[in-house]
PDB file of C-alpha atoms in Angstrom:
ATOM      1  CA  MET A   1       0.000   0.000   0.000  1.00  0.00           C
ATOM      2  CA  SER A   2       1.310   3.444  -0.933  1.00  0.00           C
ATOM      3  CA  VAL A   3      -0.147   6.455   0.943  1.00  0.00           C
ATOM      4  CA  THR A   4      -0.405   9.382  -1.466  1.00  0.00           C
ATOM      5  CA  SER A   5      -2.104  11.965   0.792  1.00  0.00           C
ATOM      6  CA  VAL A   6      -3.094  12.523   4.423  1.00  0.00           C
ATOM      7  CA  ARG A   7      -6.087  14.265   5.968  1.00  0.00           C
ATOM      8  CA  PHE A   8      -6.155  15.414   9.628  1.00  0.00           C
ATOM      9  CA  TYR A   9      -9.225  15.809  11.874  1.00  0.00           C
ATOM     10  CA  GLN A  10      -9.831  17.763  15.076  1.00  0.00           C
ATOM     11  CA  ASP A  11     -12.606  15.856  16.827  1.00  0.00           C
ATOM     12  CA  GLU A  12     -14.847  15.326  13.761  1.00  0.00           C
ATOM     13  CA  ASN A  13     -13.830  18.500  11.898  1.00  0.00           C
ATOM     14  CA  VAL A  14     -11.447  18.422   8.940  1.00  0.00           C
ATOM     15  CA  LEU A  15      -8.301  20.518   9.395  1.00  0.00           C
ATOM     16  CA  GLY A  16      -7.659  21.900   5.930  1.00  0.00           C
ATOM     17  CA  GLY A  17      -7.507  19.831   2.763  1.00  0.00           C
ATOM     18  CA  LEU A  18      -5.381  16.873   1.737  1.00  0.00           C
ATOM     19  CA  LEU A  19      -1.711  17.115   2.666  1.00  0.00           C
ATOM     20  CA  SER A  20       1.200  15.464   0.921  1.00  0.00           C
ATOM     21  CA  GLY A  21       3.165  15.296   4.168  1.00  0.00           C
ATOM     22  CA  THR A  22       2.516  13.241   7.269  1.00  0.00           C
ATOM     23  CA  GLU A  23       2.935  15.964   9.947  1.00  0.00           C
ATOM     24  CA  LEU A  24       0.635  18.714  11.228  1.00  0.00           C
ATOM     25  CA  SER A  25       1.768  21.526  13.542  1.00  0.00           C
ATOM     26  CA  ILE A  26      -0.805  22.763  16.059  1.00  0.00           C
ATOM     27  CA  SER A  27      -0.794  25.294  18.885  1.00  0.00           C
ATOM     28  CA  THR A  28      -0.312  24.020  22.426  1.00  0.00           C
ATOM     29  CA  LEU A  29      -3.582  25.722  23.334  1.00  0.00           C
ATOM     30  CA  GLN A  30      -5.466  23.228  21.133  1.00  0.00           C
ATOM     31  CA  LEU A  31      -4.258  20.096  22.889  1.00  0.00           C
ATOM     32  CA  HIS A  32      -7.510  19.582  24.772  1.00  0.00           C
ATOM     33  CA  HIS A  33      -9.110  18.226  21.566  1.00  0.00           C
ATOM     34  CA  SER A  34      -9.043  14.759  20.053  1.00  0.00           C
ATOM     35  CA  TYR A  35      -7.058  14.370  16.808  1.00  0.00           C
ATOM     36  CA  HIS A  36      -6.839  11.641  14.199  1.00  0.00           C
ATOM     37  CA  CYS A  37      -5.697  11.318  10.625  1.00  0.00           C
ATOM     38  CA  GLU A  38      -6.404   9.106   7.626  1.00  0.00           C
ATOM     39  CA  GLY A  39      -4.132   8.086   4.799  1.00  0.00           C
ATOM     40  CA  LEU A  40      -5.417   7.648   1.232  1.00  0.00           C
ATOM     41  CA  ASP A  41      -4.003   5.512  -1.542  1.00  0.00           C
ATOM     42  CA  GLU A  42      -5.340   5.554  -5.072  1.00  0.00           C
ATOM     43  CA  LEU A  43      -4.367   2.484  -7.046  1.00  0.00           C
ATOM     44  CA  ARG A  44      -7.245   2.252  -9.471  1.00  0.00           C
ATOM     45  CA  ALA A  45      -8.120   4.178 -12.598  1.00  0.00           C
ATOM     46  CA  LEU A  46      -9.174   7.778 -12.311  1.00  0.00           C
ATOM     47  CA  THR A  47     -12.452   7.104 -14.094  1.00  0.00           C
ATOM     48  CA  VAL A  48     -13.788   5.180 -11.116  1.00  0.00           C
ATOM     49  CA  ASN A  49     -15.726   7.043  -8.426  1.00  0.00           C
ATOM     50  CA  ARG A  50     -13.176   8.471  -5.984  1.00  0.00           C
ATOM     51  CA  SER A  51     -15.167   7.429  -2.903  1.00  0.00           C
ATOM     52  CA  ASP A  52     -15.098   3.808  -4.089  1.00  0.00           C
ATOM     53  CA  SER A  53     -11.499   3.787  -5.260  1.00  0.00           C
ATOM     54  CA  ALA A  54     -10.052   5.227  -2.089  1.00  0.00           C
ATOM     55  CA  ARG A  55      -9.101   2.790   0.602  1.00  0.00           C
ATOM     56  CA  LYS A  56      -8.819   4.459   3.969  1.00  0.00           C
ATOM     57  CA  GLU A  57      -6.765   3.589   7.008  1.00  0.00           C
ATOM     58  CA  THR A  58      -7.230   5.626  10.168  1.00  0.00           C
ATOM     59  CA  PHE A  59      -4.478   6.369  12.709  1.00  0.00           C
ATOM     60  CA  CYS A  60      -5.837   7.866  15.945  1.00  0.00           C
ATOM     61  CA  LEU A  61      -3.988  10.057  18.429  1.00  0.00           C
ATOM     62  CA  GLN A  62      -5.860  10.905  21.634  1.00  0.00           C
ATOM     63  CA  VAL A  63      -4.511  13.889  23.616  1.00  0.00           C
ATOM     64  CA  PRO A  64      -5.933  14.316  27.157  1.00  0.00           C
ATOM     65  CA  PRO A  65      -6.973  17.739  28.524  1.00  0.00           C
ATOM     66  CA  CYS A  66      -4.231  19.913  29.995  1.00  0.00           C
ATOM     67  CA  ILE A  67      -4.443  19.828  33.778  1.00  0.00           C
ATOM     68  CA  PRO A  68      -1.824  20.644  36.413  1.00  0.00           C
ATOM     69  CA  PRO A  69       1.092  20.211  36.192  1.00  0.00           C
ATOM     70  CA  TYR A  70       0.273  21.326  32.645  1.00  0.00           C
ATOM     71  CA  ARG A  71       2.261  18.587  30.934  1.00  0.00           C
ATOM     72  CA  VAL A  72       0.884  16.138  28.430  1.00  0.00           C
ATOM     73  CA  PRO A  73       1.831  12.505  29.136  1.00  0.00           C
ATOM     74  CA  ALA A  74       4.746  11.026  27.239  1.00  0.00           C
ATOM     75  CA  PRO A  75       3.979  11.025  23.497  1.00  0.00           C
ATOM     76  CA  PRO A  76       4.474   8.072  21.155  1.00  0.00           C
ATOM     77  CA  PRO A  77       8.031   7.380  19.954  1.00  0.00           C
ATOM     78  CA  GLY A  78       9.292   9.904  17.462  1.00  0.00           C
ATOM     79  CA  LEU A  79       7.302  12.854  18.820  1.00  0.00           C
ATOM     80  CA  SER A  80       8.543  15.561  21.184  1.00  0.00           C
ATOM     81  CA  PRO A  81       6.785  16.272  24.500  1.00  0.00           C
ATOM     82  CA  VAL A  82       4.709  19.438  24.762  1.00  0.00           C
ATOM     83  CA  ALA A  83       4.882  21.520  27.960  1.00  0.00           C
ATOM     84  CA  LEU A  84       2.822  24.640  28.642  1.00  0.00           C
ATOM     85  CA  PRO A  85       4.736  27.541  30.246  1.00  0.00           C
ATOM     86  CA  THR A  86       3.710  28.701  33.709  1.00  0.00           C
ATOM     87  CA  VAL A  87       4.305  32.313  34.737  1.00  0.00           C
ATOM     88  CA  PRO A  88       3.840  33.802  38.232  1.00  0.00           C
ATOM     89  CA  VAL A  89       1.747  36.957  38.548  1.00  0.00           C
ATOM     90  CA  ALA A  90       3.643  40.253  38.581  1.00  0.00           C
ATOM     91  CA  ASN A  91       3.112  44.025  38.387  1.00  0.00           C
ATOM     92  CA  ALA A  92      -0.448  44.444  39.643  1.00  0.00           C
ATOM     93  CA  THR A  93      -1.932  47.899  39.019  1.00  0.00           C
ATOM     94  CA  ILE A  94      -5.213  49.692  39.792  1.00  0.00           C
ATOM     95  CA  THR A  95      -6.981  51.824  37.179  1.00  0.00           C
ATOM     96  CA  PRO A  96      -9.682  54.140  38.598  1.00  0.00           C
ATOM     97  CA  SER A  97     -12.651  55.411  36.619  1.00  0.00           C
ATOM     98  CA  PRO A  98     -12.962  58.400  36.589  1.00  0.00           C
ATOM     99  CA  PRO A  99      -9.184  58.864  36.714  1.00  0.00           C
ATOM    100  CA  ALA A 100      -9.231  61.700  39.283  1.00  0.00           C
ATOM    101  CA  HIS A 101      -8.263  60.622  42.819  1.00  0.00           C
ATOM    102  CA  GLN A 102     -10.548  63.289  44.329  1.00  0.00           C
ATOM    103  CA  VAL A 103     -14.251  62.811  43.665  1.00  0.00           C
ATOM    104  CA  HIS A 104     -17.489  64.197  45.066  1.00  0.00           C
ATOM    105  CA  THR A 105     -20.283  62.412  46.836  1.00  0.00           C
ATOM    106  CA  CYS A 106     -22.725  60.535  44.582  1.00  0.00           C
ATOM    107  CA  ASP A 107     -20.098  60.212  41.815  1.00  0.00           C
ATOM    108  CA  PRO A 108     -19.955  56.661  40.335  1.00  0.00           C
ATOM    109  CA  VAL A 109     -16.486  55.155  40.838  1.00  0.00           C
ATOM    110  CA  THR A 110     -15.085  51.890  39.443  1.00  0.00           C
ATOM    111  CA  LEU A 111     -11.661  50.384  40.195  1.00  0.00           C
ATOM    112  CA  ARG A 112     -10.039  47.803  37.908  1.00  0.00           C
ATOM    113  CA  CYS A 113      -7.106  45.568  38.844  1.00  0.00           C
ATOM    114  CA  SER A 114      -4.832  43.958  36.254  1.00  0.00           C
ATOM    115  CA  VAL A 115      -1.460  42.205  36.090  1.00  0.00           C
ATOM    116  CA  GLN A 116       1.234  42.557  33.474  1.00  0.00           C
ATOM    117  CA  VAL A 117       1.990  38.814  33.410  1.00  0.00           C
ATOM    118  CA  GLY A 118       0.596  35.720  35.083  1.00  0.00           C
ATOM    119  CA  SER A 119      -0.710  32.303  34.091  1.00  0.00           C
ATOM    120  CA  ALA A 120      -4.417  31.721  34.540  1.00  0.00           C
ATOM    121  CA  PRO A 121      -6.331  31.368  36.698  1.00  0.00           C
ATOM    122  CA  VAL A 122      -5.578  34.617  38.550  1.00  0.00           C
ATOM    123  CA  THR A 123      -7.483  35.616  41.698  1.00  0.00           C
ATOM    124  CA  PHE A 124      -7.945  39.293  42.646  1.00  0.00           C
ATOM    125  CA  THR A 125      -8.580  40.480  46.215  1.00  0.00           C
ATOM    126  CA  TRP A 126      -9.507  44.081  47.125  1.00  0.00           C
ATOM    127  CA  MET A 127      -8.536  45.801  50.385  1.00  0.00           C
ATOM    128  CA  HIS A 128      -9.830  49.110  51.770  1.00  0.00           C
ATOM    129  CA  ASN A 129      -7.653  50.628  54.492  1.00  0.00           C
ATOM    130  CA  GLY A 130      -6.007  47.227  54.938  1.00  0.00           C
ATOM    131  CA  ARG A 131      -9.254  45.234  55.249  1.00  0.00           C
ATOM    132  CA  GLU A 132     -10.505  42.784  52.619  1.00  0.00           C
ATOM    133  CA  VAL A 133     -13.725  44.072  51.048  1.00  0.00           C
ATOM    134  CA  ALA A 134     -14.254  42.187  47.765  1.00  0.00           C
ATOM    135  CA  ARG A 135     -12.860  39.766  45.194  1.00  0.00           C
ATOM    136  CA  GLY A 136     -12.658  39.924  41.430  1.00  0.00           C
ATOM    137  CA  PRO A 137     -10.830  42.099  38.888  1.00  0.00           C
ATOM    138  CA  ILE A 138     -13.419  44.931  39.116  1.00  0.00           C
ATOM    139  CA  LEU A 139     -14.536  46.769  42.258  1.00  0.00           C
ATOM    140  CA  GLU A 140     -17.772  48.724  41.778  1.00  0.00           C
ATOM    141  CA  LEU A 141     -18.080  51.427  44.442  1.00  0.00           C
ATOM    142  CA  GLY A 142     -21.247  52.873  42.897  1.00  0.00           C
ATOM    143  CA  ASP A 143     -22.334  56.290  44.160  1.00  0.00           C
ATOM    144  CA  VAL A 144     -19.558  57.031  46.621  1.00  0.00           C
ATOM    145  CA  SER A 145     -19.902  58.748  49.987  1.00  0.00           C
ATOM    146  CA  VAL A 146     -17.404  60.162  52.463  1.00  0.00           C
ATOM    147  CA  GLY A 147     -17.102  56.681  53.978  1.00  0.00           C
ATOM    148  CA  HIS A 148     -15.465  55.428  50.759  1.00  0.00           C
ATOM    149  CA  SER A 149     -12.444  57.681  51.340  1.00  0.00           C
ATOM    150  CA  GLY A 150      -9.165  55.975  52.147  1.00  0.00           C
ATOM    151  CA  THR A 151      -6.550  53.778  50.508  1.00  0.00           C
ATOM    152  CA  TYR A 152      -7.330  50.889  48.158  1.00  0.00           C
ATOM    153  CA  GLN A 153      -5.036  48.018  47.224  1.00  0.00           C
ATOM    154  CA  CYS A 154      -5.386  44.968  44.993  1.00  0.00           C
ATOM    155  CA  MET A 155      -3.630  41.635  45.503  1.00  0.00           C
ATOM    156  CA  ALA A 156      -3.354  39.209  42.565  1.00  0.00           C
ATOM    157  CA  THR A 157      -2.521  35.532  43.167  1.00  0.00           C
ATOM    158  CA  ASN A 158      -2.082  32.391  41.081  1.00  0.00           C
ATOM    159  CA  GLN A 159      -1.147  28.813  41.965  1.00  0.00           C
ATOM    160  CA  LEU A 160       1.472  26.923  39.973  1.00  0.00           C
ATOM    161  CA  GLY A 161       3.435  23.735  40.252  1.00  0.00           C
ATOM    162  CA  GLN A 162       2.251  20.206  40.847  1.00  0.00           C
ATOM    163  CA  ASP A 163      -1.138  20.212  42.579  1.00  0.00           C
ATOM    164  CA  GLY A 164      -0.940  24.032  42.728  1.00  0.00           C
ATOM    165  CA  HIS A 165       1.109  24.011  45.913  1.00  0.00           C
ATOM    166  CA  ARG A 166       3.147  27.092  44.917  1.00  0.00           C
ATOM    167  CA  VAL A 167       1.249  30.341  45.425  1.00  0.00           C
ATOM    168  CA  PHE A 168       2.495  33.601  43.925  1.00  0.00           C
ATOM    169  CA  ARG A 169       1.247  37.054  44.943  1.00  0.00           C
ATOM    170  CA  ALA A 170       1.525  40.520  43.423  1.00  0.00           C
ATOM    171  CA  LEU A 171       0.436  43.557  45.464  1.00  0.00           C
ATOM    172  CA  SER A 172      -0.517  46.769  43.676  1.00  0.00           C
ATOM    173  CA  PRO A 173       0.567  50.227  44.870  1.00  0.00           C
ATOM    174  CA  GLU A 174      -1.888  51.963  47.196  1.00  0.00           C
ATOM    175  CA  LEU A 175      -4.505  54.184  45.589  1.00  0.00           C
ATOM    176  CA  ALA A 176      -5.668  57.086  47.783  1.00  0.00           C
ATOM    177  CA  LEU A 177      -9.291  58.101  47.214  1.00  0.00           C
ATOM    178  CA  GLU A 178     -10.694  61.291  48.762  1.00  0.00           C
ATOM    179  CA  VAL A 179     -14.441  61.906  48.641  1.00  0.00           C
ATOM    180  CA  THR A 180     -15.487  65.512  49.336  1.00  0.00           C
ATOM    181  CA  PRO A 181     -19.114  66.525  50.048  1.00  0.00           C
ATOM    182  CA  GLN A 182     -20.638  68.611  47.267  1.00  0.00           C
ATOM    183  CA  GLY A 183     -21.226  72.272  48.187  1.00  0.00           C
ATOM    184  CA  ASN A 184     -20.066  71.950  51.787  1.00  0.00           C
ATOM    185  CA  TRP A 185     -17.119  74.232  51.197  1.00  0.00           C
ATOM    186  CA  ASN A 186     -19.349  77.016  49.873  1.00  0.00           C
ATOM    187  CA  ARG A 187     -21.845  76.613  52.696  1.00  0.00           C
ATOM    188  CA  ALA A 188     -19.068  76.666  55.270  1.00  0.00           C
ATOM    189  CA  VAL A 189     -17.189  79.611  53.831  1.00  0.00           C
ATOM    190  CA  ALA A 190     -20.164  81.884  53.101  1.00  0.00           C
ATOM    191  CA  PRO A 191     -21.314  82.187  56.752  1.00  0.00           C
ATOM    192  CA  GLY A 192     -17.736  82.823  57.832  1.00  0.00           C
ATOM    193  CA  VAL A 193     -17.336  85.611  55.302  1.00  0.00           C
ATOM    194  CA  GLY A 194     -20.672  87.131  56.345  1.00  0.00           C
ATOM    195  CA  GLU A 195     -19.720  87.080  60.007  1.00  0.00           C
ATOM    196  CA  SER A 196     -16.354  88.657  59.231  1.00  0.00           C
ATOM    197  CA  LEU A 197     -17.978  91.445  57.218  1.00  0.00           C
ATOM    198  CA  LEU A 198     -20.524  92.086  59.964  1.00  0.00           C
ATOM    199  CA  PHE A 199     -17.789  92.307  62.576  1.00  0.00           C
ATOM    200  CA  LEU A 200     -15.795  94.649  60.343  1.00  0.00           C
ATOM    201  CA  VAL A 201     -18.810  96.951  59.860  1.00  0.00           C
ATOM    202  CA  PHE A 202     -19.426  96.939  63.604  1.00  0.00           C
ATOM    203  CA  LEU A 203     -15.794  97.776  64.293  1.00  0.00           C
ATOM    204  CA  VAL A 204     -15.822 100.643  61.799  1.00  0.00           C
ATOM    205  CA  GLY A 205     -19.018 101.969  63.356  1.00  0.00           C
ATOM    206  CA  VAL A 206     -17.485 101.866  66.818  1.00  0.00           C
ATOM    207  CA  VAL A 207     -14.384 103.702  65.646  1.00  0.00           C
ATOM    208  CA  VAL A 208     -16.349 106.372  63.766  1.00  0.00           C
ATOM    209  CA  GLY A 209     -18.845 106.819  66.601  1.00  0.00           C
ATOM    210  CA  GLY A 210     -16.077 107.096  69.173  1.00  0.00           C
ATOM    211  CA  HIS A 211     -14.297 109.708  67.098  1.00  0.00           C
ATOM    212  CA  GLN A 212     -17.464 111.793  66.742  1.00  0.00           C
ATOM    213  CA  TRP A 213     -18.211 111.450  70.440  1.00  0.00           C
ATOM    214  CA  ASN A 214     -14.725 112.703  71.293  1.00  0.00           C
ATOM    215  CA  ASN A 215     -15.198 115.732  69.023  1.00  0.00           C
ATOM    216  CA  ILE A 216     -18.540 116.615  70.630  1.00  0.00           C
ATOM    217  CA  ALA A 217     -17.131 116.217  74.127  1.00  0.00           C
ATOM    218  CA  ALA A 218     -14.170 118.438  73.282  1.00  0.00           C
ATOM    219  CA  ARG A 219     -16.438 121.193  71.951  1.00  0.00           C
ATOM    220  CA  LYS A 220     -18.639 121.096  75.055  1.00  0.00           C
ATOM    221  CA  HIS A 221     -15.595 121.238  77.280  1.00  0.00           C
ATOM    222  CA  GLN A 222     -14.336 124.316  75.463  1.00  0.00           C
ATOM    223  CA  GLU A 223     -17.712 126.062  75.799  1.00  0.00           C
ATOM    224  CA  ARG A 224     -18.004 125.387  79.531  1.00  0.00           C
ATOM    225  CA  ALA A 225     -14.408 126.177  80.545  1.00  0.00           C
ATOM    226  CA  PRO A 226     -13.876 129.664  82.332  1.00  0.00           C
ATOM    227  CA  PRO A 227     -11.770 132.232  80.550  1.00  0.00           C
ATOM    228  CA  ASP A 228      -8.147 132.048  81.276  1.00  0.00           C
ATOM    229  CA  SER A 229      -7.124 134.303  84.262  1.00  0.00           C
ATOM    230  CA  LEU A 230      -4.680 137.050  83.572  1.00  0.00           C
ATOM    231  CA  ALA A 231      -1.159 136.025  83.978  1.00  0.00           C
ATOM    232  CA  PRO A 232       0.859 137.900  86.642  1.00  0.00           C
ATOM    233  CA  PRO A 233       2.970 140.726  85.236  1.00  0.00           C
ATOM    234  CA  GLU A 234       6.494 140.052  84.598  1.00  0.00           C
ATOM    235  CA  GLU A 235       9.253 141.968  86.421  1.00  0.00           C
ATOM    236  CA  GLY A 236       9.543 145.577  85.232  1.00  0.00           C
ATOM    237  CA  GLU A 237       6.128 145.532  83.609  1.00  0.00           C
ATOM    238  CA  VAL A 238       3.357 147.915  84.711  1.00  0.00           C
ATOM    239  CA  LEU A 239      -0.127 146.677  84.366  1.00  0.00           C
ATOM    240  CA  TYR A 240      -2.976 149.157  84.365  1.00  0.00           C
ATOM    241  CA  THR A 241      -6.233 147.568  84.848  1.00  0.00           C
ATOM    242  CA  HIS A 242      -8.640 150.192  86.034  1.00  0.00           C
ATOM    243  CA  VAL A 243      -8.119 153.889  86.926  1.00  0.00           C
ATOM    244  CA  VAL A 244     -10.609 155.806  89.080  1.00  0.00           C
ATOM    245  CA  SER A 245     -10.190 159.583  89.545  1.00  0.00           C
ATOM    246  CA  THR A 246     -11.536 161.159  92.734  1.00  0.00           C
ATOM    247  CA  LYS A 247     -11.828 164.776  93.752  1.00  0.00           C
ATOM    248  CA  GLN A 248     -10.941 166.046  97.270  1.00  0.00           C
ATOM    249  CA  MET A 249     -13.682 167.789  99.015  1.00  0.00           C
ATOM    250  CA  GLY A 250     -12.293 171.152 100.169  1.00  0.00           C
TER     251      GLY A 250
END
């Protein structure tokens, strides 16, 4: 028997057309399927129906699903073993939405955690002020309040090795979130400004009123004060105040 062409199957689906070679390269991610091939030889005349003239022989290769430790059992002689790479998690980061770290009450806030590398499955754990609050890659805070303020951190973990006994962790940098009440600053500042202006007006009134009162008191004091008495004459000075002439009675 002379095999002239080969056809490969994934489960019951044909992988491409007829091949002249006897090898098929597949991705390691497709090893959880069942594969088989069939070889065709055509020894009869071409005028005969191809389906009747083709004698088929099937060679089956069963590949089991990939489970930890992620290595397919030893292949048949002549084939190389296939091993899936395992990568620990690393470089966890938090992406906030909206991006601003300072938000107002009732603003919708969503935090997303991701890792740069890491073999699946990866578990994400959220912490708020050091306490675990949720799990999963996305943390929905919804309409935030002042109580949502604080620091947030995400921890990513995956388990590798035989039976998953090796646990790897990646901790993201802390994200500080500050929630400020809407309008509280204006309501707090406006009364303070009003009180300051009122005190300033009162102070100006006191100063002006005191100044006017001092002026009035000074004028009244000047009106009521007696005229200044004559100063005593200096030495060598003759002061004539009043002269009365009298006649002697003879």
